PDB file of C-alpha atoms in Angstrom:
ATOM      1  CA  MET A   1      31.435  34.184  68.212  1.00 56.00           C
ATOM      2  CA  ARG A   2      28.425  36.128  67.777  1.00 59.00           C
ATOM      3  CA  GLU A   3      30.572  38.738  65.703  1.00 61.00           C
ATOM      4  CA  LEU A   4      32.025  35.693  63.799  1.00 61.00           C
ATOM      5  CA  ALA A   5      28.637  34.343  63.106  1.00 65.00           C
ATOM      6  CA  MET A   6      27.196  37.631  62.374  1.00 63.00           C
ATOM      7  CA  ALA A   7      30.332  38.480  59.650  1.00 62.00           C
ATOM      8  CA  GLU A   8      29.838  34.772  58.210  1.00 71.00           C
ATOM      9  CA  GLU A   9      26.276  35.700  57.316  1.00 72.00           C
ATOM     10  CA  LEU A  10      26.846  39.125  55.835  1.00 66.00           C
ATOM     11  CA  LYS A  11      29.981  37.642  53.748  1.00 70.00           C
ATOM     12  CA  GLU A  12      27.462  35.096  52.389  1.00 74.00           C
ATOM     13  CA  GLN A  13      24.700  37.309  51.527  1.00 73.00           C
ATOM     14  CA  GLU A  14      27.107  39.732  50.191  1.00 75.00           C
ATOM     15  CA  GLU A  15      28.204  36.846  48.179  1.00 76.00           C
ATOM     16  CA  LYS A  16      24.745  36.189  47.450  1.00 76.00           C
ATOM     17  CA  ALA A  17      23.522  39.713  46.381  1.00 72.00           C
ATOM     18  CA  ARG A  18      26.574  39.637  44.255  1.00 74.00           C
ATOM     19  CA  LEU A  19      25.879  36.170  42.293  1.00 74.00           C
ATOM     20  CA  GLU A  20      22.158  37.546  41.808  1.00 76.00           C
ATOM     21  CA  GLU A  21      23.316  41.019  40.055  1.00 75.00           C
ATOM     22  CA  GLU A  22      25.699  38.317  37.898  1.00 73.00           C
ATOM     23  CA  GLU A  23      23.372  36.745  36.401  1.00 72.00           C
ATOM     24  CA  LYS A  24      21.005  39.854  36.065  1.00 70.00           C
ATOM     25  CA  ALA A  25      24.257  41.182  34.085  1.00 66.00           C
ATOM     26  CA  LYS A  26      23.937  37.771  31.944  1.00 65.00           C
ATOM     27  CA  GLN A  27      19.944  38.042  31.010  1.00 66.00           C
ATOM     28  CA  GLY A  28      19.768  41.380  30.097  1.00 61.00           C
ATOM     29  CA  LYS A  29      22.698  41.184  27.918  1.00 54.00           C
ATOM     30  CA  SER A  30      20.925  37.559  26.417  1.00 51.00           C
ATOM     31  CA  GLU A  31      17.557  39.599  26.469  1.00 53.00           C
ATOM     32  CA  SER A  32      18.986  42.263  24.535  1.00 51.00           C
ATOM     33  CA  THR A  33      20.151  40.317  22.207  1.00 52.00           C
ATOM     34  CA  GLN A  34      16.946  38.259  21.844  1.00 56.00           C
ATOM     35  CA  GLU A  35      15.298  41.610  21.365  1.00 57.00           C
ATOM     36  CA  GLU A  36      17.842  42.726  18.656  1.00 52.00           C
ATOM     37  CA  GLN A  37      17.329  40.022  16.479  1.00 52.00           C
ATOM     38  CA  LYS A  38      13.559  40.290  17.663  1.00 53.00           C
ATOM     39  CA  ALA A  39      13.828  43.987  15.590  1.00 48.00           C
ATOM     40  CA  SER A  40      15.794  42.807  13.107  1.00 45.00           C
ATOM     41  CA  GLU A  41      12.972  39.654  12.104  1.00 47.00           C
ATOM     42  CA  SER A  42      10.368  41.790  11.901  1.00 47.00           C
ATOM     43  CA  GLU A  43      12.704  44.933  10.135  1.00 43.00           C
ATOM     44  CA  LEU A  44      13.028  41.929   7.789  1.00 41.00           C
ATOM     45  CA  ALA A  45       8.870  41.013   8.146  1.00 46.00           C
ATOM     46  CA  LYS A  46       7.594  44.290   7.293  1.00 45.00           C
ATOM     47  CA  SER A  47       9.819  44.155   4.504  1.00 44.00           C
ATOM     48  CA  LYS A  48       8.262  41.120   3.073  1.00 51.00           C
ATOM     49  CA  GLY A  49       5.138  40.697   4.823  1.00 53.00           C
ATOM     50  CA  PRO A  50       4.430  38.119   6.873  1.00 57.00           C
ATOM     51  CA  LYS A  51       7.225  35.956   7.853  1.00 60.00           C
ATOM     52  CA  LYS A  52       6.066  32.148   6.567  1.00 68.00           C
ATOM     53  CA  THR A  53       8.416  28.865   6.766  1.00 71.00           C
ATOM     54  CA  LEU A  54      10.001  27.148   3.739  1.00 70.00           C
ATOM     55  CA  GLY A  55       7.295  24.342   4.265  1.00 72.00           C
ATOM     56  CA  GLU A  56       4.632  26.727   3.746  1.00 76.00           C
ATOM     57  CA  LEU A  57       6.225  28.795   0.833  1.00 77.00           C
ATOM     58  CA  LEU A  58       6.490  25.721  -0.928  1.00 76.00           C
ATOM     59  CA  ASP A  59       3.341  24.745   0.204  1.00 75.00           C
ATOM     60  CA  THR A  60       1.758  27.373  -2.374  1.00 80.00           C
ATOM     61  CA  ARG A  61       3.933  26.259  -4.955  1.00 82.00           C
ATOM     62  CA  LEU A  62       2.471  22.963  -5.363  1.00 85.00           C
ATOM     63  CA  THR A  63      -0.565  21.560  -6.616  1.00 86.00           C
ATOM     64  CA  LYS A  64      -3.253  19.643  -4.388  1.00 88.00           C
ATOM     65  CA  ASP A  65      -2.890  16.645  -6.571  1.00 91.00           C
ATOM     66  CA  MET A  66       1.292  16.432  -5.698  1.00 89.00           C
ATOM     67  CA  LYS A  67       0.931  17.738  -1.954  1.00 88.00           C
ATOM     68  CA  LEU A  68      -1.739  14.805  -1.287  1.00 90.00           C
ATOM     69  CA  TYR A  69       0.150  12.080  -3.488  1.00 91.00           C
ATOM     70  CA  MET A  70       3.786  12.600  -1.594  1.00 90.00           C
ATOM     71  CA  LEU A  71       1.682  13.000   1.764  1.00 90.00           C
ATOM     72  CA  ALA A  72       0.651  10.364   1.658  1.00 92.00           C
ATOM     73  CA  GLY A  73       3.398   8.234  -0.371  1.00 91.00           C
ATOM     74  CA  ARG A  74       3.179   4.540  -1.432  1.00 91.00           C
ATOM     75  CA  LEU A  75       5.262   1.555  -0.961  1.00 91.00           C
ATOM     76  CA  CYS A  76       8.220   1.150  -2.909  1.00 91.00           C
ATOM     77  CA  PHE A  77      11.363  -0.716  -2.870  1.00 89.00           C
ATOM     78  CA  THR A  78      14.916   0.976  -1.429  1.00 86.00           C
ATOM     79  CA  TRP A  79      17.955  -0.594  -2.809  1.00 84.00           C
ATOM     80  CA  THR A  80      21.392  -0.553  -1.031  1.00 81.00           C
ATOM     81  CA  THR A  81      24.634   0.082  -2.159  1.00 79.00           C
ATOM     82  CA  GLN A  82      25.585  -3.356  -1.508  1.00 80.00           C
ATOM     83  CA  GLY A  83      22.249  -4.533  -4.295  1.00 80.00           C
ATOM     84  CA  LYS A  84      19.848  -5.462  -1.569  1.00 82.00           C
ATOM     85  CA  ARG A  85      16.102  -4.439  -2.136  1.00 83.00           C
ATOM     86  CA  GLU A  86      14.148  -3.420   0.602  1.00 86.00           C
ATOM     87  CA  GLN A  87      10.564  -2.759   0.542  1.00 88.00           C
ATOM     88  CA  ARG A  88       9.507   0.779   2.111  1.00 89.00           C
ATOM     89  CA  HIS A  89       7.592   3.185   2.500  1.00 91.00           C
ATOM     90  CA  LEU A  90       8.083   6.590   0.834  1.00 90.00           C
ATOM     91  CA  TYR A  91       6.167   9.578   1.596  1.00 91.00           C
ATOM     92  CA  MET A  92       7.477  13.302   2.012  1.00 90.00           C
ATOM     93  CA  THR A  93       7.059  14.856   5.364  1.00 88.00           C
ATOM     94  CA  GLN A  94       4.393  17.489   6.345  1.00 88.00           C
ATOM     95  CA  GLN A  95       7.095  20.627   5.166  1.00 86.00           C
ATOM     96  CA  PHE A  96       8.358  18.991   1.948  1.00 85.00           C
ATOM     97  CA  ASP A  97      11.448  18.996   3.372  1.00 85.00           C
ATOM     98  CA  GLN A  98      12.739  15.767   3.803  1.00 87.00           C
ATOM     99  CA  LEU A  99      11.671  12.289   1.775  1.00 88.00           C
ATOM    100  CA  ILE A 100      11.640   9.467   4.176  1.00 88.00           C
ATOM    101  CA  ALA A 101      11.832   5.735   3.001  1.00 87.00           C
ATOM    102  CA  LYS A 102      10.246   4.085   6.197  1.00 88.00           C
ATOM    103  CA  ASP A 103      11.081   0.312   7.093  1.00 85.00           C
ATOM    104  CA  MET A 104       7.392  -1.000   7.827  1.00 78.00           C
ATOM    105  CA  MET A 105       8.511  -4.044   9.900  1.00 79.00           C
ATOM    106  CA  LYS A 106      10.947  -1.556  11.824  1.00 79.00           C
ATOM    107  CA  GLY A 107       9.333   1.936  11.771  1.00 71.00           C
ATOM    108  CA  ASP A 108      13.146   2.748  10.980  1.00 69.00           C
ATOM    109  CA  VAL A 109      13.637   5.902   9.336  1.00 63.00           C
ATOM    110  CA  THR A 110      16.932   7.105   9.633  1.00 60.00           C
ATOM    111  CA  SER A 111      18.878   5.391   7.426  1.00 62.00           C
ATOM    112  CA  GLN A 112      16.607   6.363   4.388  1.00 79.00           C
ATOM    113  CA  ALA A 113      16.153  10.013   4.926  1.00 84.00           C
ATOM    114  CA  LEU A 114      16.954  12.429   2.307  1.00 86.00           C
ATOM    115  CA  ARG A 115      16.794  16.118   3.151  1.00 87.00           C
ATOM    116  CA  MET A 116      15.876  18.159   0.145  1.00 87.00           C
ATOM    117  CA  ASP A 117      18.729  20.080   0.806  1.00 87.00           C
ATOM    118  CA  GLN A 118      21.299  17.491   0.615  1.00 87.00           C
ATOM    119  CA  VAL A 119      19.828  16.582  -2.763  1.00 89.00           C
ATOM    120  CA  GLN A 120      22.024  17.035  -6.056  1.00 89.00           C
ATOM    121  CA  SER A 121      20.098  15.733  -8.233  1.00 89.00           C
ATOM    122  CA  VAL A 122      16.868  13.452  -9.260  1.00 90.00           C
ATOM    123  CA  ARG A 123      17.626  11.136 -11.939  1.00 88.00           C
ATOM    124  CA  LYS A 124      15.304   8.590 -14.388  1.00 89.00           C
ATOM    125  CA  PHE A 125      16.914   4.749 -13.969  1.00 83.00           C
ATOM    126  CA  ASP A 126      20.932   4.892 -15.249  1.00 78.00           C
ATOM    127  CA  LYS A 127      22.497   1.015 -14.630  1.00 74.00           C
ATOM    128  CA  SER A 128      25.594   2.868 -14.040  1.00 73.00           C
ATOM    129  CA  LEU A 129      24.036   4.462 -10.974  1.00 72.00           C
ATOM    130  CA  PHE A 130      22.229   1.977  -9.690  1.00 73.00           C
ATOM    131  CA  PRO A 131      23.511  -1.004  -7.771  1.00 72.00           C
ATOM    132  CA  LYS A 132      23.994  -4.049  -9.228  1.00 73.00           C
ATOM    133  CA  ALA A 133      22.141  -7.192  -7.371  1.00 68.00           C
ATOM    134  CA  LYS A 134      24.268  -9.599  -6.238  1.00 69.00           C
ATOM    135  CA  GLY A 135      23.675 -13.432  -5.907  1.00 66.00           C
ATOM    136  CA  LEU A 136      21.955 -16.644  -7.449  1.00 63.00           C
ATOM    137  CA  PHE A 137      18.603 -15.812  -7.540  1.00 69.00           C
ATOM    138  CA  ALA A 138      18.949 -11.556  -7.084  1.00 69.00           C
ATOM    139  CA  LYS A 139      15.886 -10.077  -7.806  1.00 76.00           C
ATOM    140  CA  LYS A 140      17.306  -7.254 -10.750  1.00 79.00           C
ATOM    141  CA  PRO A 141      15.738  -3.957 -10.725  1.00 82.00           C
ATOM    142  CA  ASN A 142      12.983  -3.370 -13.328  1.00 84.00           C
ATOM    143  CA  PRO A 143      14.713  -0.289 -15.292  1.00 86.00           C
ATOM    144  CA  ALA A 144      10.836   1.459 -16.300  1.00 89.00           C
ATOM    145  CA  CYS A 145       9.940   1.934 -12.760  1.00 90.00           C
ATOM    146  CA  CYS A 146      12.813   3.065 -10.846  1.00 90.00           C
ATOM    147  CA  PHE A 147      14.958   6.586 -11.093  1.00 91.00           C
ATOM    148  CA  ILE A 148      17.320   7.732  -8.156  1.00 87.00           C
ATOM    149  CA  LEU A 149      18.119  10.751  -6.066  1.00 89.00           C
ATOM    150  CA  ILE A 150      21.670  11.938  -6.127  1.00 88.00           C
ATOM    151  CA  GLY A 151      22.868  13.299  -2.954  1.00 87.00           C
ATOM    152  CA  LYS A 152      24.984  16.308  -2.704  1.00 88.00           C
ATOM    153  CA  PRO A 153      28.979  15.066  -2.041  1.00 84.00           C
ATOM    154  CA  GLU A 154      28.508  16.457   1.356  1.00 82.00           C
ATOM    155  CA  ALA A 155      25.474  14.578   1.831  1.00 78.00           C
ATOM    156  CA  ASN A 156      27.253  10.929   1.151  1.00 81.00           C
ATOM    157  CA  LYS A 157      23.699   9.315   0.519  1.00 84.00           C
ATOM    158  CA  ASN A 158      22.074   8.351  -2.445  1.00 84.00           C
ATOM    159  CA  LEU A 159      18.577   6.838  -2.680  1.00 86.00           C
ATOM    160  CA  TYR A 160      18.225   4.190  -5.502  1.00 86.00           C
ATOM    161  CA  ILE A 161      14.311   3.655  -5.500  1.00 90.00           C
ATOM    162  CA  GLU A 162      11.671   1.150  -7.801  1.00 90.00           C
ATOM    163  CA  CYS A 163       8.516   1.719  -7.381  1.00 92.00           C
ATOM    164  CA  GLY A 164       5.591  -1.407  -8.524  1.00 90.00           C
ATOM    165  CA  MET A 165       4.422   0.303 -11.666  1.00 92.00           C
ATOM    166  CA  GLU A 166       6.097   1.981 -14.031  1.00 92.00           C
ATOM    167  CA  SER A 167       3.118   5.109 -14.246  1.00 93.00           C
ATOM    168  CA  GLU A 168       3.760   5.281 -10.305  1.00 93.00           C
ATOM    169  CA  ALA A 169       7.213   6.033 -11.234  1.00 91.00           C
ATOM    170  CA  ASN A 170       6.940   8.329 -13.354  1.00 93.00           C
ATOM    171  CA  LYS A 171       4.427  10.157 -11.166  1.00 93.00           C
ATOM    172  CA  TRP A 172       7.222  10.441  -8.558  1.00 92.00           C
ATOM    173  CA  TYR A 173       9.691  11.361 -10.417  1.00 93.00           C
ATOM    174  CA  GLU A 174       8.137  14.337 -12.022  1.00 93.00           C
ATOM    175  CA  TYR A 175       6.698  15.551  -9.092  1.00 92.00           C
ATOM    176  CA  LEU A 176      10.206  15.150  -7.231  1.00 92.00           C
ATOM    177  CA  VAL A 177      11.756  17.113 -10.226  1.00 92.00           C
ATOM    178  CA  LYS A 178       8.974  20.056  -9.733  1.00 90.00           C
ATOM    179  CA  LEU A 179      10.018  20.115  -6.186  1.00 90.00           C
ATOM    180  CA  PHE A 180      13.362  19.954  -6.202  1.00 90.00           C
ATOM    181  CA  ILE A 181      13.304  22.842  -8.900  1.00 89.00           C
ATOM    182  CA  GLU A 182      10.621  24.939  -6.791  1.00 88.00           C
ATOM    183  CA  PHE A 183      12.663  23.848  -3.632  1.00 87.00           C
ATOM    184  CA  ASN A 184      16.613  25.296  -5.128  1.00 87.00           C
ATOM    185  CA  LYS A 185      13.910  28.683  -6.296  1.00 87.00           C
ATOM    186  CA  LEU A 186      13.534  29.536  -2.539  1.00 86.00           C
ATOM    187  CA  VAL A 187      16.686  28.731  -1.213  1.00 84.00           C
ATOM    188  CA  ALA A 188      17.778  31.534  -3.757  1.00 85.00           C
ATOM    189  CA  GLU A 189      15.294  34.112  -2.872  1.00 84.00           C
ATOM    190  CA  ILE A 190      15.808  33.733   0.794  1.00 81.00           C
ATOM    191  CA  LYS A 191      19.698  33.475   0.488  1.00 81.00           C
ATOM    192  CA  LYS A 192      19.021  37.468  -1.440  1.00 75.00           C
TER     193      LYS A 192
END
C-alpha cells in the first residue's frame, strides 16, 4: 500500500513539474515576442526621436487658445436625427481625439461622442443635412449658429450642433476644421 501511495505521489509530482515546464515555455515565448516588439519600437524611436502619443503630437500643433477653448467646452444644443433638440456640454478630450457632447442631467456621453478618426468632414449649416424639427411648436435651428460633424459611413454617426451665438459657432467650426486637418496630417505621417 505504501508503495502505491508513493507511486501516486511521484506521478503527481511529475505531472506538476511537466505543467510548470509548459507554463515556463509559454511565458518564454510571450516574453520573447514582447522583447521583439520592444526592440522594434526602440528602433523606431531611435529613428524618429522620443516616442510621443498622437495627443502629444497634436498638442504641439495647436494654439494655446484652441486647446483651452476646446478642452473647457461650451454649452450647446445637439439635434437628434428625429429633430429633437437637447442641451449638452460640448468639449474635447485631453488627447484631442474625441469630441464629446455630454448630457448635463444624465451625465451620458456615449451616445453623443465622435472620435476624430471617425470624422469625414466638418460643415457649416446645410438645410438638406440638418434634421427637421418636428411638432407644432418645435423650435427650429438658427442656421448662423449651426455646424455639422459628418461621420464616416462605417461610424454611422453625425453630430448636429447648434451654439448659442454665431461667434461661438464660428469659433468651434474654425477650431474643429483646423484640428481635423492636423489630425489627418499626423495620421498620414504615422502611416508612412
